[in-house]
Amino acid sequence: MVDVAIIGGGFAGLSAARRISRLDQTARVAVLEAGIVGEGPAGANSGFIIDLPHEVSSDDFSGESEARFRQSVLIQRSAIALASEMATENGWGKEVFDPCGRYSVAISAEGDKHLDDYAQQLTNMGEDHRLLSAGEIEAVTGSPVYTSGLFMPGTIIVQPAAYIRGVADCLKEPVTLYERTPALSFERSGAGWLVKTPQGSLRAPKIIMANNGHVESFGFFPGRLLHVFTYASLTAAFDPSLLGGERKWAATPALPMGTTVRRISTGAGDRILVRSRYSYNPSIAVSDAAIQRAGRLHDGKFSKRFPTLNGVGMQYRWAGAMALTRNHVPAFGEIERGVFAACGCNGLGASNSTASGIAAAELALGHGSELGRLYARLAAPAALPPQPFTTIGAKIHLAYREWSAGCE
Ligand SMILES: Cc1cc2nc3c(=O)[nH]c(=O)nc-3n(C[C@H](O)[C@H](O)[C@H](O)COP(=O)(O)OP(=O)(O)OC[C@H]3O[C@@H](n4cnc5c(N)ncnc54)[C@H](O)[C@@H]3O)c2cc1C
């Protein structure tokens, strides 16, 4: 018997557990994780905990879009506050948690315009930033192809597997993490719930569903979640003298569906991470062939950006699942009496899912906050069209947006 059972040990689930332990040190919490913490998407991403929304609004950035911007910043900075608190408490070094900011980089005239427009909006919002010329961004990245850059200081760059393991390691009695313990189902039992796992059952009056797209397999949010994968490749370690610029930097693309690139510096040499490509996979699984196909795309993006690294190959390739909603809102709230959802990461899951986890914990414990009031105002995820229209629509939409991102 515990007070709260949390299903899922990613950003949302572990952040919910952390928030509960801060609100009530006596609350008994069980976090059930189907796999091993750090081996799922929360540990295998590009490591950007981003503080500002990605998208540039198409209007004059007044009224509604300004409110959306502020809302997004509140969500993302709440996540960063929780993460920073743990980093300080545990003395995490910069190799795990680095508040170094991020660059957004352009590779075309359209990308340049996008960065200029976004910089203008950041000025209007009073957000710190710096535009960089082609030469200045080359001095950072060592790449001759970028045509401009925009630096935003508020993003945290993490080593994702070390970060999420660190969050798990912060949890202390009476919070317990059970790995390799998938929740199979749950049913009403008296005033609470009985959660079944292969190892046994657990009683809890409250459950927080923090298993992202897999929440659907429990019958929640049917026809409302889009299961999208994204893909990454990481080079073998190379001699740092082969690439100019700084030894450590992280860059997202000017256009949202473009290519994220990071340079990671280790004692054994440097590595480049390339993340690009999205695919719609309603079965929440991808094939090795899909990973290899995305890998060939990564190879092309890598060789174009880093001609001096010709001959450096990719050592690792992988893919991971995300759950998006049509109207970009999380699958959040009390979805049955005593059952709370913190799912539907909508891509920026490092910050969005962390914040959803915090808000779900506060809702479950009846704790009021500005973040909680914001989540209470969010719309429910919109229904997707019936199949096969969702599949056809999602594939066309992703293909069109990737095409629009061009070389970015
Ligand atoms: C290659 C790649 C790069 C990315 N880069 C970034 C980035 O730089 N910044 C960013 O913000 N986002 C990034 N993302 C997205 C981000 O990783 C996800 O949005 C994020 O992991 C979502 O967090 P979550 O806690 O909601 O879900 P997850 O991280 O998916 O965690 C859910 C957990 O639930 C567990 N689970 C599922 N079913 C059950 C069950 N029945 N019982 C128990 N446990 C269960 C899973 O094993 C999993 O560990 C990236 C994703 C990928 C794949």
Short mmCIF file of N, CA, C and O in Angstrom, two decimals, residues 3 40 46-47 104 119 123 153 157 174 176 197 200 292 312 397 402:
data_model
loop_
_atom_site.label_atom_id
_atom_site.label_comp_id
_atom_site.label_asym_id
_atom_site.label_seq_id
_atom_site.Cartn_x
_atom_site.Cartn_y
_atom_site.Cartn_z
N ASP A 3 0.73 5.78 -0.95
CA ASP A 3 -0.21 6.90 -1.10
C ASP A 3 -0.41 7.25 -2.58
O ASP A 3 -1.50 7.61 -2.99
N GLY A 40 15.07 4.67 -21.75
CA GLY A 40 13.95 5.11 -22.60
C GLY A 40 14.22 6.50 -23.16
O GLY A 40 15.34 7.02 -23.04
N SER A 46 18.35 14.46 -27.02
CA SER A 46 19.50 15.33 -27.36
C SER A 46 19.97 16.16 -26.18
O SER A 46 20.97 16.86 -26.28
N GLY A 47 19.21 16.16 -25.09
CA GLY A 47 19.69 16.79 -23.86
C GLY A 47 19.42 18.28 -23.72
O GLY A 47 20.08 18.94 -22.93
N SER A 104 20.45 28.69 -31.91
CA SER A 104 19.58 28.24 -32.98
C SER A 104 20.33 28.62 -34.23
O SER A 104 20.87 29.73 -34.32
N ALA A 119 14.27 36.76 -33.07
CA ALA A 119 15.05 37.68 -32.23
C ALA A 119 14.23 38.92 -31.92
O ALA A 119 14.25 39.43 -30.80
N THR A 123 13.10 40.30 -28.29
CA THR A 123 13.29 41.69 -27.85
C THR A 123 11.98 42.22 -27.28
O THR A 123 11.95 42.80 -26.19
N PRO A 153 20.40 32.24 -23.71
CA PRO A 153 21.18 31.75 -22.58
C PRO A 153 20.44 30.84 -21.60
O PRO A 153 21.06 30.22 -20.77
N ILE A 157 21.75 22.33 -20.85
CA ILE A 157 22.16 21.18 -21.67
C ILE A 157 22.61 20.07 -20.72
O ILE A 157 23.48 20.28 -19.87
N PRO A 174 10.27 7.80 1.90
CA PRO A 174 9.41 6.70 1.49
C PRO A 174 9.00 6.70 0.01
O PRO A 174 7.90 6.29 -0.34
N THR A 176 9.90 4.98 -3.54
CA THR A 176 10.66 3.81 -4.02
C THR A 176 10.45 3.67 -5.52
O THR A 176 9.33 3.79 -6.02
N THR A 197 1.16 -5.69 -11.59
CA THR A 197 2.43 -5.78 -12.31
C THR A 197 2.78 -7.27 -12.39
O THR A 197 2.18 -8.07 -11.67
N GLY A 200 3.55 -8.58 -8.90
CA GLY A 200 2.56 -8.54 -7.81
C GLY A 200 1.68 -7.31 -7.96
O GLY A 200 1.75 -6.61 -8.96
N GLN A 292 18.13 2.81 -39.75
CA GLN A 292 19.23 2.89 -40.73
C GLN A 292 18.92 3.93 -41.80
O GLN A 292 19.81 4.68 -42.23
N VAL A 312 35.16 10.42 -40.24
CA VAL A 312 34.66 10.08 -38.88
C VAL A 312 33.28 9.47 -39.05
O VAL A 312 32.38 10.07 -39.66
N HIS A 397 1.65 15.48 -43.38
CA HIS A 397 2.03 16.67 -42.62
C HIS A 397 3.52 16.64 -42.27
O HIS A 397 4.24 17.62 -42.48
N GLU A 402 8.96 18.48 -43.10
CA GLU A 402 10.40 18.17 -43.28
C GLU A 402 10.90 18.78 -44.59
O GLU A 402 12.00 19.32 -44.67
#
